[in-house]
Amino acid sequence: MKAIQCVRYGEPEELVFVDLPSPRPGPGEVVIAVEAAGLGFADGLNVRGAYQVKRPLPFIPGSEVAGGVVARGDDAPANLVGQRVMALADGCLAEEVVVDADQCVTLPNGFGPAAAASSLINYSTAIFALESCGALKPGETILVLGASGGVGLAAIDLAKGLGARVVAAASSAEKLAACKARGADLLVDYSRPDWRKSLEQTLGGTKIDVVYDPVGGQWSETAFRCLAPGGRHLVVGFAGGEIPRIPLNLPLLKRASIVGVDWGGHVRATRGAARAILERLVELVKVGKIDPQPTSTHALEEAPRVLSDILGRRGIGKPVIVSPPA
């Protein structure tokens, strides 16, 4: 099978294309013929060797897959063979990937592989953040930082589905237009030095109940200062590259919370958590509360460039690698 491999930590341009034997499923495993594989910021960090959990070399990048089950090992359900499923699994930038059968969730009608692959990590993170960590309520106002990225657009879509008012913060007119198209109610350009003043004028006197923060850096403290008393600042990541140092007198005086959203850690520590959130994701799709979609699709050969664009924050939304029709 064709695959992309990371043989040494570095930039995405250093990834190599290889031909490998087709994988064989072990007990309780299935083989998925990859129809679509999502790419995100964490995949680029893995290639650089800069992610929290460092993957041993060599490895195939990618951790979000959707496609048809073509083989099963002993003890894997026979009825999975022939079904289209989605799953989280290492090694998805390949024509085939082995996955634990109990991690596979069947795709409902109308939810295609590209849409499914675009949703796995970003929407799972948003569901864990907004429902479990942030307890977002209908009618509340949420500020989404880095809103034009895949993580941010997923948060906008879910927050709207949960009945919240969404303020999207991004760094260009093009990125803000993407946020508006996804359903954001209000927009603010946080590349401007006076973006806090602009945000307050946009809000018209109301306050922020929840901050969804995958960016970090200088923007975090400003966003926290805009929280209402009792607000929740959800720390999702540090795509801006700098870990902020928010003075602890601020949460004290605001009676506000800073909440860590380590969805990956939650999944690793809690058996069955990944599947439970994917089932919740599918439920939200079925009832029309969310509508995951890739913002662009690419051939496998384009994956290194796509990863480079993600790391350079040049992309918008969620790119997906798709296989050509059989």
Coordinates of C-alpha atoms in Angstrom, one line a residue:
M1 CA 0.0 0.0 0.0
K2 CA 1.0 3.6 -0.5
A3 CA 1.7 5.7 2.6
I4 CA 3.5 8.7 3.9
Q5 CA 6.1 8.1 6.6
C6 CA 8.0 10.3 9.1
V7 CA 11.5 8.8 9.3
R8 CA 13.0 11.7 11.3
Y9 CA 11.5 14.6 13.2
G10 CA 11.4 17.8 11.2
E11 CA 9.3 19.8 8.8
P12 CA 6.5 18.3 6.7
E13 CA 8.5 18.7 3.5
E14 CA 10.8 16.0 4.9
L15 CA 8.1 13.3 4.9
V16 CA 8.8 10.4 2.5
F17 CA 6.4 8.4 0.3
V18 CA 6.7 4.7 0.8
D19 CA 5.2 1.4 -0.4
L20 CA 4.5 -0.9 2.6
P21 CA 2.8 -4.3 3.0
S22 CA -1.0 -4.1 3.6
P23 CA -1.6 -4.3 7.4
R24 CA -3.1 -7.5 8.9
P25 CA -5.7 -7.2 11.7
G26 CA -5.0 -8.7 15.1
P27 CA -7.6 -10.0 17.5
G28 CA -10.3 -7.5 18.0
E29 CA -9.0 -5.3 15.1
V30 CA -10.3 -4.4 11.6
V31 CA -8.7 -3.0 8.5
I32 CA -10.2 0.2 7.1
A33 CA -9.6 1.2 3.4
V34 CA -9.0 4.9 3.9
E35 CA -11.4 7.1 2.0
A36 CA -10.7 10.2 3.9
A37 CA -8.1 11.3 6.6
G38 CA -8.4 14.6 8.5
L39 CA -5.3 16.7 9.2
G40 CA -4.8 19.1 12.0
F41 CA -2.2 21.1 14.0
A42 CA -1.3 18.1 16.2
D43 CA -0.3 16.1 13.1
G44 CA 2.2 18.8 12.2
L45 CA 3.5 18.9 15.8
N46 CA 3.9 15.1 15.7
V47 CA 6.0 15.4 12.5
R48 CA 8.2 17.9 14.3
G49 CA 8.5 15.8 17.4
A50 CA 7.0 18.6 19.4
Y51 CA 3.7 17.1 20.5
Q52 CA 3.1 16.3 24.2
V53 CA 3.2 12.6 23.5
K54 CA 6.2 11.9 21.1
R55 CA 5.6 9.1 18.6
P56 CA 8.5 6.8 18.0
L57 CA 10.2 6.8 14.6
P58 CA 9.4 5.8 11.9
F59 CA 5.6 6.4 11.9
I60 CA 2.8 7.2 9.5
P61 CA 1.1 10.6 10.4
G62 CA -2.6 11.1 10.7
S63 CA -5.1 10.1 13.4
E64 CA -8.5 10.7 11.9
V65 CA -9.9 8.2 9.4
A66 CA -13.2 7.3 7.6
G67 CA -13.7 4.5 5.1
G68 CA -14.9 1.0 4.5
V69 CA -14.0 -2.0 6.7
V70 CA -12.3 -4.6 4.4
A71 CA -11.0 -7.2 6.9
R72 CA -11.3 -8.2 10.5
G73 CA -9.3 -10.2 13.0
D74 CA -10.5 -12.8 15.5
D75 CA -13.1 -11.5 17.9
A76 CA -13.9 -8.4 15.8
P77 CA -17.6 -8.2 14.9
A78 CA -18.3 -9.8 11.5
N79 CA -21.0 -7.2 10.7
L80 CA -18.5 -4.4 10.5
V81 CA -17.0 -5.8 7.3
G82 CA -18.4 -3.8 4.4
Q83 CA -19.6 -0.9 6.6
R84 CA -18.4 2.7 6.4
V85 CA -17.0 3.8 9.7
M86 CA -15.0 6.6 11.3
A87 CA -12.3 6.1 14.0
L88 CA -9.4 7.7 15.7
A89 CA -6.2 5.7 14.9
D90 CA -2.5 6.3 14.3
G91 CA -1.2 6.0 10.8
C92 CA -4.1 7.3 8.6
L93 CA -2.0 8.9 5.8
A94 CA -2.0 5.5 4.0
E95 CA -4.3 3.5 1.8
E96 CA -5.2 1.2 4.7
V97 CA -5.0 1.4 8.5
V98 CA -5.6 -1.1 11.4
V99 CA -8.1 0.1 14.0
D100 CA -9.5 -1.5 17.2
A101 CA -13.0 -2.6 16.2
D102 CA -14.5 -1.2 19.4
Q103 CA -13.3 2.3 18.4
C104 CA -15.2 2.3 15.1
V105 CA -18.5 4.2 14.8
T106 CA -20.7 3.5 11.8
L107 CA -21.5 6.5 9.6
P108 CA -25.2 7.4 9.3
N109 CA -26.8 8.0 6.0
G110 CA -25.8 11.4 4.6
F111 CA -22.7 11.7 6.6
G112 CA -19.9 11.0 4.1
P113 CA -16.3 10.0 4.7
A114 CA -14.8 13.4 4.0
A115 CA -17.2 15.1 6.4
A116 CA -16.7 12.4 9.0
A117 CA -12.9 12.6 8.8
S118 CA -13.1 16.4 9.1
S119 CA -15.0 16.1 12.4
L120 CA -13.2 13.6 14.6
I121 CA -10.7 15.6 16.6
N122 CA -12.1 19.1 16.2
Y123 CA -15.7 18.3 17.1
S124 CA -14.8 15.8 19.8
T125 CA -12.6 18.6 21.4
A126 CA -15.5 21.1 21.0
I127 CA -18.0 18.6 22.5
F128 CA -15.8 17.8 25.5
A129 CA -15.0 21.5 26.0
L130 CA -18.4 23.1 25.6
E131 CA -20.6 20.4 27.1
S132 CA -18.4 18.8 29.8
C133 CA -15.8 21.4 30.7
G134 CA -17.6 24.7 30.0
A135 CA -21.3 23.7 30.5
L136 CA -22.3 26.2 27.8
K137 CA -26.0 27.1 28.1
P138 CA -28.5 28.4 25.5
G139 CA -28.5 32.2 25.4
E140 CA -24.9 32.5 26.7
T141 CA -22.2 34.4 24.7
I142 CA -19.0 32.6 23.7
L143 CA -15.9 34.2 22.3
V144 CA -14.0 31.8 20.0
L145 CA -10.3 32.7 19.5
G146 CA -8.5 31.4 16.4
A147 CA -12.0 31.0 15.1
S148 CA -11.1 30.4 11.4
G149 CA -9.1 27.3 12.1
G150 CA -10.6 23.8 12.1
V151 CA -10.9 23.8 15.9
G152 CA -12.5 27.2 15.9
L153 CA -15.0 26.6 13.1
A154 CA -16.1 23.4 14.9
A155 CA -16.6 25.3 18.1
I156 CA -18.7 27.9 16.2
D157 CA -20.9 25.2 14.7
L158 CA -21.4 23.4 17.9
A159 CA -22.0 26.5 20.0
K160 CA -24.7 27.6 17.6
G161 CA -26.3 24.2 17.7
L162 CA -26.4 24.5 21.5
G163 CA -28.2 27.8 21.3
A164 CA -25.3 30.2 22.2
R165 CA -24.4 33.6 20.7
V166 CA -21.0 33.3 19.1
V167 CA -18.3 36.0 18.8
A168 CA -15.6 34.9 16.4
A169 CA -12.1 36.3 16.6
A170 CA -9.7 35.9 13.7
S171 CA -6.8 37.9 12.1
S172 CA -8.0 38.8 8.5
A173 CA -11.1 39.7 6.6
E174 CA -10.9 36.4 4.7
K175 CA -10.8 34.4 7.9
L176 CA -13.6 36.4 9.5
A177 CA -15.8 35.8 6.4
A178 CA -15.3 32.0 6.9
C179 CA -16.4 32.4 10.5
K180 CA -19.5 34.3 9.4
A181 CA -20.3 31.6 6.8
R182 CA -20.1 29.0 9.6
G183 CA -22.7 30.9 11.7
A184 CA -20.8 33.4 13.9
D185 CA -23.1 36.2 15.1
L186 CA -20.4 38.8 15.7
L187 CA -16.9 39.2 14.4
V188 CA -13.7 40.9 15.7
D189 CA -10.3 41.2 14.1
Y190 CA -7.8 40.4 16.9
S191 CA -4.8 41.3 14.9
R192 CA -5.5 45.0 15.7
P193 CA -3.8 46.5 18.7
D194 CA -7.1 47.9 20.0
W195 CA -9.0 44.6 19.5
R196 CA -10.3 44.6 23.1
K197 CA -12.0 48.0 22.5
S198 CA -13.4 46.8 19.3
L199 CA -14.7 43.7 21.0
E200 CA -16.4 45.7 23.7
Q201 CA -18.0 48.0 21.1
T202 CA -19.2 44.9 19.1
L203 CA -20.7 43.4 22.3
G204 CA -22.6 46.6 23.0
G205 CA -22.3 46.3 26.8
T206 CA -22.8 42.6 27.2
K207 CA -20.1 40.4 28.6
I208 CA -18.6 37.1 27.5
D209 CA -19.7 34.0 29.4
V210 CA -17.2 31.5 27.9
V211 CA -13.9 31.9 26.1
Y212 CA -12.8 29.0 23.8
D213 CA -9.1 29.5 23.5
P214 CA -6.9 27.2 21.2
V215 CA -4.4 30.1 20.6
G216 CA -2.8 31.3 23.9
G217 CA -0.2 34.0 23.7
Q218 CA -1.0 37.6 24.2
W219 CA -4.7 37.1 23.3
S220 CA -5.6 35.0 26.3
E221 CA -5.3 37.6 29.0
T222 CA -7.3 40.2 27.0
A223 CA -10.0 37.6 26.4
F224 CA -10.1 36.7 30.1
R225 CA -10.5 40.3 31.1
C226 CA -13.6 40.4 28.9
L227 CA -15.3 37.6 30.8
A228 CA -18.4 38.2 32.9
P229 CA -18.4 37.3 36.6
G230 CA -18.6 33.5 36.8
G231 CA -17.3 33.1 33.3
R232 CA -15.3 30.2 32.1
H233 CA -12.0 30.4 30.1
L234 CA -11.5 27.1 28.3
V235 CA -7.8 26.4 27.6
V236 CA -7.7 24.3 24.5
G237 CA -4.2 24.8 23.1
F238 CA -1.4 27.2 22.3
A239 CA -1.4 27.5 18.5
G240 CA 0.0 31.0 18.9
G241 CA 3.2 29.5 20.2
E242 CA 3.4 31.2 23.6
I243 CA 1.9 29.9 26.9
P244 CA 0.2 32.9 28.6
R245 CA 0.7 33.9 32.2
I246 CA -2.6 35.2 33.4
P247 CA -2.4 36.9 36.8
L248 CA -4.3 34.9 39.3
N249 CA -5.9 38.0 40.9
L250 CA -8.1 38.2 37.7
P251 CA -10.0 34.9 38.3
L252 CA -10.3 35.8 41.9
L253 CA -11.8 39.2 41.3
K254 CA -14.0 38.0 38.5
R255 CA -15.0 34.8 40.3
A256 CA -14.2 33.2 37.0
S257 CA -12.7 29.8 36.1
I258 CA -9.7 28.8 33.9
V259 CA -10.5 25.2 32.8
G260 CA -8.1 22.9 31.0
V261 CA -9.5 21.1 28.0
D262 CA -7.2 18.1 27.5
W263 CA -9.5 16.0 25.5
G264 CA -6.6 13.6 24.5
G265 CA -5.6 13.2 28.1
H266 CA -9.3 12.5 29.0
V267 CA -9.5 9.8 26.3
R268 CA -6.3 8.2 27.4
A269 CA -7.3 8.1 31.1
T270 CA -11.0 7.1 30.6
R271 CA -11.8 3.8 29.0
G272 CA -14.6 4.2 26.4
A273 CA -14.4 8.0 26.4
A274 CA -13.4 8.4 22.8
R275 CA -16.2 6.2 21.5
A276 CA -18.8 7.9 23.7
I277 CA -17.9 11.3 22.4
L278 CA -18.0 10.1 18.7
E279 CA -21.4 8.6 19.4
R280 CA -22.5 12.0 20.7
L281 CA -21.0 13.6 17.6
V282 CA -23.1 11.3 15.4
E283 CA -26.2 12.0 17.4
L284 CA -25.7 15.8 17.0
V285 CA -25.3 15.2 13.2
K286 CA -28.5 13.2 13.0
V287 CA -30.6 15.8 14.7
G288 CA -29.1 18.6 12.7
K289 CA -27.4 20.4 15.5
I290 CA -24.0 20.4 13.8
D291 CA -22.9 20.1 10.1
P292 CA -19.2 19.1 9.9
Q293 CA -17.6 19.8 6.5
P294 CA -14.0 19.9 5.3
T295 CA -13.0 23.3 4.0
S296 CA -10.7 21.7 1.4
T297 CA -9.9 18.2 0.1
H298 CA -6.5 17.0 -1.3
A299 CA -4.7 14.0 -2.7
L300 CA -2.3 12.0 -0.5
E301 CA 0.6 13.5 -2.4
E302 CA -0.4 17.0 -1.2
A303 CA -0.4 16.1 2.5
P304 CA 3.1 17.5 3.3
R305 CA 2.2 20.9 1.8
V306 CA -1.1 20.9 3.6
L307 CA 0.6 20.2 7.0
S308 CA 3.1 23.0 6.3
D309 CA 0.2 25.4 5.7
I310 CA -1.5 24.3 8.9
L311 CA 1.7 24.9 10.9
G312 CA 2.3 28.2 9.3
R313 CA -1.3 29.2 10.1
R314 CA -1.9 29.9 6.4
G315 CA -5.0 27.7 6.0
I316 CA -8.6 28.2 6.9
G317 CA -10.7 25.5 8.5
K318 CA -10.2 21.7 8.2
P319 CA -8.4 20.1 5.3
V320 CA -9.0 16.4 4.5
I321 CA -6.9 14.0 2.4
V322 CA -9.2 11.9 0.2
S323 CA -8.5 8.8 -1.8
P324 CA -9.4 8.7 -5.5
P325 CA -12.6 6.7 -6.3
A326 CA -11.9 2.9 -6.7

